[in-house]
C-alpha cells in the first residue's frame, strides 16, 4: 500500500526598503495629484516592504523538505530583493521600467521572475506572492 | 500579441473597538452561562477587532490600481466601521438586530453590506472578509 | 572575590478582554459626549487589553530565576486578570468602583494589588506595569 | 424562502516550544551537515512554534458558532500541543517516530490527528493547518 | 489624609511613510558609498516609520486622563507627521534642512517640536520619543 | 553659543533559535521536575529568541550616527548570536558552561561580552539588553 503523497505549501518572508511614487508620466502634475494624492509626491516617499513567497510540492522523505529554504531565500534575494532593496522602484529597477510603481504591478513582475527561476532549484511550483506595503495594505498574486 | 491580464488580490485592514456578549435571549441565564461561559457575562465584555477586506480584479495600467484604496477604506468605514466602532454589537448595530453577536454571524453580515456597496466604487469583486477577534481567534468568509 | 550581583528585570505579559466606557456620572450626558466623544457611548465598547508586569531582582544561582514565572502568572491571573477578563470595567470590578474606567486609573489600581501580593511569592520588587489598550495607545506606571 | 447557508472558516492559534534537529539517521554526519547546515546541530536547537488550525462549517443560528472554540482549543491541546510543548520532536513525540522532524512532515502528521478527532466535537470540517517556525518561515497543509 | 498622586506615562503611536538617503553633501560620492553603503543610494530609498510619543503626568480624577489622546494625536499629526508622511526627509522637510536624515537626528528634531507644542494642550510633560525605522532598528530620545 | 549635545539611544534586534532546559545538575531528577516543571524535560525544548541591544551616545553630525548599525550588528552576531544560534545553550555555549541556562543568567553573560567588545567599534556606551523568550516572557539587564 502506498502512502498518499501530501501537497504542502511552504512560505518564505523577505524584506526590502524602497522609495517610490505613484505617478503616471503621461498625465499632468495636477491629474497625478488628483488621482494619487500624497502618493504622487514628486520627491518620492517609501516603505518597508514585506515579500512572502509561497511554493507548493511534495516533501522529500529523505530531507523532509518541499524546497531547501536556504536556496529559495537566495533565489528571492538574488533575483528580486537585491534589485529593490534600498532602491527607487520608479528609477532604479530594470524590470519596472515603463510601468506604474504600484504594488499590484510589482507583485506580478516579481511572480514572473521567480516563476522563471524556481525550476533551477526545486520541483516545487509557485503558489502565491504576497507583498505587504504598510501594516494596513497588501496585495497577493497567484499567477492567474 | 496581448499581455495576459493578471488577477490581483488587494487587502485593506481596518479596526473597531466594540462591546458584545454571546447571549441567546430565548435561553435561560443558566443555559447561556453553560454554553457560552464567561462570554455570556451579562454586563458585556469587548475586543479590538481587526477587519481585513480582500477584493480581486485586474490592475488598470494607467493607475496601477485594482481599486483606489482610499475609496475602499472610505466605503468600509462609512458602511461598516462607523456602525461598530465604540459601539455595543448586541444593542447599537442595526444590521445585527435579532442575530447572535458572534464573529461568524458578524462576518457574513459585513460581507453582505460591502458586496452591495463595492460596485459603486470599482469593478473589482469581493473575495474574502477576515475578522480577527483576539490574537488567537479569527474567522473568514468568502461569500460561499 | 565576590561576583557582582546583577539586577535583572523580568516581564510577564497577560491578557484580558473587557468592556468599558469613559463616563463621569457627575456630568450630564452632553458634557460626557463633549469630553469623551465616542468613548462615552452609553452602551459601552471594549478592548483586548495587554498587561505587562515587570519585576526586578537578583537571579538565584540555583534556579537561574529572579521569580518563578508560573507563580507570577498565577498571581496576576488570580488577583487581576480574573476580575477583569470578560467583564465590564465600570460595573463588574470591585477595585474600580467609584473611579473613572480609564487606562491611567486602571494601571495604578493594578499596581496597588500586585505590589501588595508580590511579597507572597518572591523577594523581587515591582518595577513597572504596562497596559496596552489598542495597537496605538498604552500607559505605564512605575509606582512613583 | 430559505436563507442561503453561509460557509464560514474559523481559525484557532495555539503555541508550543520544542527542540528538534534536521537529521537523517541513514546518512553520515558529514552528509547531514552538508544538506541541513546548522539545522543538523547534533545537540539540537529549538523554536517557538505557532499552530493555526482552520475549520469550516455553517454557523448554528442558536449559538452563532461554527465550532465551540473552547472545545477546539482543548482538542488541539490534548492531541497535539501537549505532545509537542517543551519536548524534543525527534525523541519525545510518538507520532513523529521514524520521520524527519521538518515542519513539512510535522504539519501533515498534525492534520491526520486533528482530522480524526474533529468529528468528536463538531460537524465542521478541517480546512487548513498552518505551522509557523520562525518569523520568516511557515508551512500550510490542506489535506490534499 | 491625601491620596498620593501617581505619575503615569501615556504613549501614542503614529506612522509616516517617507523616502530618505544617508548622504553627506560635503563628501564625495565614493566616501558616501563607503560610509553609508546602500543607504546612500542616490535615488533614495524609504521606510514605514513608527513614531511613539510618551508623556507623563498625574491623571485628572474627573476625566481619568493624563492627556486627551485625541488632542495629543492631533498635535503630533499637525506638527510632525503631516510634514513627514509621503515626503522626502532630505528634500521636503523644513526642520531637517541642512541636517543628516538619520533617525538619530530626526528623533531629536521631533522632540524639539513636540516639547514646544505640548504645553498648548496639556500640563503633562514630554518623556520619550521612539522612532522605529525597520523591524530591527529603532532609536529613542529622552530630551537629555 | 554651542548646541546642546543630545544623548540618543539606538537599538538593534537580532535573533537566534536555540535548545535549552532548566536543569540543575546538583539536584535529583525529581527536584528538577518539581521546580522547573516541563522546562526540565530531559531531552530539551527550544525557542526563537529575540535579542535587542541598546546603546547610547551623541550623534556624530557628519554621519548622523550614534553607532554604525552594520558594525553593531556584526559585533552582536560574531560574539553572541553565532555562538547561540542553532545551538544547545546547556551543551554548546562556552560562556554558559557551569551556569543555569535561564534567560536571567544568559542576558547577564551577553551583556559582559558586548560591553567588552563595544569600545572596539564605537564611543557609544551599553545601555540595555533585552532577551525575549516567548511572546509572553522577556528579561532586561542594564549592567547594574
Short mmCIF file of C-alpha atoms in Angstrom, two decimals, chain C:
data_model
loop_
_atom_site.label_atom_id
_atom_site.label_comp_id
_atom_site.label_asym_id
_atom_site.label_seq_id
_atom_site.Cartn_x
_atom_site.Cartn_y
_atom_site.Cartn_z
CA UNK C 1 36.43 37.90 45.47
CA UNK C 2 32.65 38.06 45.23
CA UNK C 3 30.84 38.21 41.92
CA UNK C 4 28.83 41.38 41.47
CA UNK C 5 25.14 40.59 41.92
CA UNK C 6 23.26 41.65 38.82
CA UNK C 7 19.82 43.27 38.94
CA UNK C 8 17.67 41.71 36.21
CA UNK C 9 14.20 42.86 35.09
CA UNK C 10 11.70 40.11 34.26
CA UNK C 11 8.44 40.77 32.40
CA UNK C 12 5.30 38.68 32.01
CA UNK C 13 2.50 39.53 29.57
CA UNK C 14 -1.12 38.58 30.30
CA UNK C 15 -4.38 39.48 28.50
CA UNK C 16 -7.98 40.36 29.25
CA UNK C 17 -10.93 41.28 27.08
CA UNK C 18 -13.23 43.80 28.75
CA UNK C 19 -15.98 46.35 28.12
CA UNK C 20 -15.84 49.89 29.47
CA UNK C 21 -16.89 53.45 28.80
CA UNK C 22 -15.30 56.76 29.67
CA UNK C 23 -18.15 58.36 31.54
CA UNK C 24 -18.29 60.68 34.55
CA UNK C 25 -21.61 60.09 36.36
CA UNK C 26 -21.44 63.57 37.92
CA UNK C 27 -21.69 65.13 34.46
CA UNK C 28 -24.56 65.44 32.00
CA UNK C 29 -24.74 63.13 29.01
CA UNK C 30 -23.86 66.14 26.82
CA UNK C 31 -20.72 67.00 28.77
CA UNK C 32 -19.64 63.33 28.68
CA UNK C 33 -20.08 63.26 24.89
CA UNK C 34 -18.21 66.54 24.53
CA UNK C 35 -15.23 65.42 26.61
CA UNK C 36 -15.03 61.72 25.76
CA UNK C 37 -16.59 61.57 22.28
CA UNK C 38 -17.37 58.01 21.11
CA UNK C 39 -15.59 56.59 24.19
CA UNK C 40 -18.65 57.73 26.21
CA UNK C 41 -21.05 55.54 24.19
CA UNK C 42 -23.72 54.79 26.80
CA UNK C 43 -23.95 51.11 25.79
CA UNK C 44 -20.19 50.55 26.21
CA UNK C 45 -17.42 49.48 23.89
CA UNK C 46 -14.43 47.22 24.61
CA UNK C 47 -10.86 46.18 24.03
CA UNK C 48 -8.37 43.35 24.09
CA UNK C 49 -6.08 44.65 26.83
CA UNK C 50 -2.46 43.52 27.17
CA UNK C 51 -0.96 43.72 30.66
CA UNK C 52 2.82 43.54 31.08
CA UNK C 53 4.14 43.22 34.64
CA UNK C 54 7.85 43.85 35.18
CA UNK C 55 9.63 42.91 38.40
CA UNK C 56 13.31 43.27 39.28
CA UNK C 57 15.66 41.24 41.43
CA UNK C 58 18.85 39.23 41.62
CA UNK C 59 18.77 35.79 39.94
CA UNK C 60 19.05 32.84 42.30
CA UNK C 61 22.12 30.91 41.07
CA UNK C 62 20.47 27.54 41.86
CA UNK C 63 17.41 28.16 39.69
CA UNK C 64 18.55 30.98 37.44
CA UNK C 65 15.27 32.70 38.36
CA UNK C 66 14.52 36.20 39.60
CA UNK C 67 10.97 34.98 40.10
CA UNK C 68 9.16 31.75 39.21
CA UNK C 69 7.18 32.96 36.18
CA UNK C 70 4.48 30.33 36.73
CA UNK C 71 3.81 31.78 40.16
CA UNK C 72 3.96 35.37 38.89
CA UNK C 73 1.49 34.49 36.14
CA UNK C 74 -0.82 32.83 38.70
CA UNK C 75 -0.68 35.88 40.97
CA UNK C 76 -1.57 38.23 38.09
CA UNK C 77 -4.41 35.97 36.95
CA UNK C 78 -5.92 35.39 40.40
CA UNK C 79 -5.73 38.96 41.66
CA UNK C 80 -6.16 40.97 38.46
CA UNK C 81 -7.00 39.19 35.20
CA UNK C 82 -9.81 37.03 36.59
CA UNK C 83 -11.53 40.19 37.86
CA UNK C 84 -11.26 41.98 34.50
CA UNK C 85 -11.43 39.33 31.78
CA UNK C 86 -14.82 39.11 30.05
CA UNK C 87 -16.09 41.79 32.43
CA UNK C 88 -17.36 45.36 32.36
CA UNK C 89 -14.71 47.59 33.99
CA UNK C 90 -17.29 50.19 35.08
CA UNK C 91 -19.81 47.72 36.52
CA UNK C 92 -18.18 44.41 37.49
CA UNK C 93 -14.80 45.23 39.03
CA UNK C 94 -14.73 45.87 42.80
CA UNK C 95 -11.43 47.74 42.83
CA UNK C 96 -12.64 50.20 40.18
CA UNK C 97 -15.87 51.21 41.94
CA UNK C 98 -16.33 54.96 42.00
CA UNK C 99 -13.34 55.55 39.73
CA UNK C 100 -13.05 56.57 36.08
CA UNK C 101 -12.53 53.46 33.90
CA UNK C 102 -9.53 54.92 32.05
CA UNK C 103 -6.26 53.07 31.50
CA UNK C 104 -4.42 55.68 33.57
CA UNK C 105 -6.57 54.96 36.65
CA UNK C 106 -6.72 51.22 36.00
CA UNK C 107 -2.94 50.78 35.76
CA UNK C 108 -2.45 52.44 39.16
CA UNK C 109 -5.07 50.20 40.83
CA UNK C 110 -3.48 47.10 39.28
CA UNK C 111 -0.10 48.22 40.63
CA UNK C 112 -1.50 48.51 44.18
CA UNK C 113 -2.91 44.97 44.07
CA UNK C 114 0.22 43.36 42.66
CA UNK C 115 2.61 45.31 44.89
CA UNK C 116 0.65 44.00 47.90
CA UNK C 117 0.69 40.41 46.61
CA UNK C 118 4.22 40.12 45.23
CA UNK C 119 5.99 39.51 48.58
CA UNK C 120 3.92 36.35 49.00
CA UNK C 121 5.75 34.71 46.09
CA UNK C 122 9.18 36.37 45.70
CA UNK C 123 11.76 38.78 47.07
CA UNK C 124 11.75 40.56 43.70
CA UNK C 125 10.27 44.06 43.63
CA UNK C 126 7.66 45.63 41.37
CA UNK C 127 9.22 47.78 38.65
CA UNK C 128 6.57 48.67 36.04
CA UNK C 129 3.09 47.86 34.83
CA UNK C 130 2.27 48.49 31.17
CA UNK C 131 -1.33 48.38 30.00
CA UNK C 132 -1.92 48.32 26.23
CA UNK C 133 -5.43 49.34 25.14
CA UNK C 134 -5.13 49.47 21.36
CA UNK C 135 -2.29 48.99 18.90
CA UNK C 136 -1.66 52.76 19.14
CA UNK C 137 -2.29 53.59 22.83
CA UNK C 138 -0.70 52.36 26.05
CA UNK C 139 0.11 53.54 29.58
CA UNK C 140 2.86 52.67 32.06
CA UNK C 141 3.17 53.11 35.82
CA UNK C 142 6.33 52.76 37.96
CA UNK C 143 4.81 53.29 41.41
CA UNK C 144 6.07 56.86 41.65
#
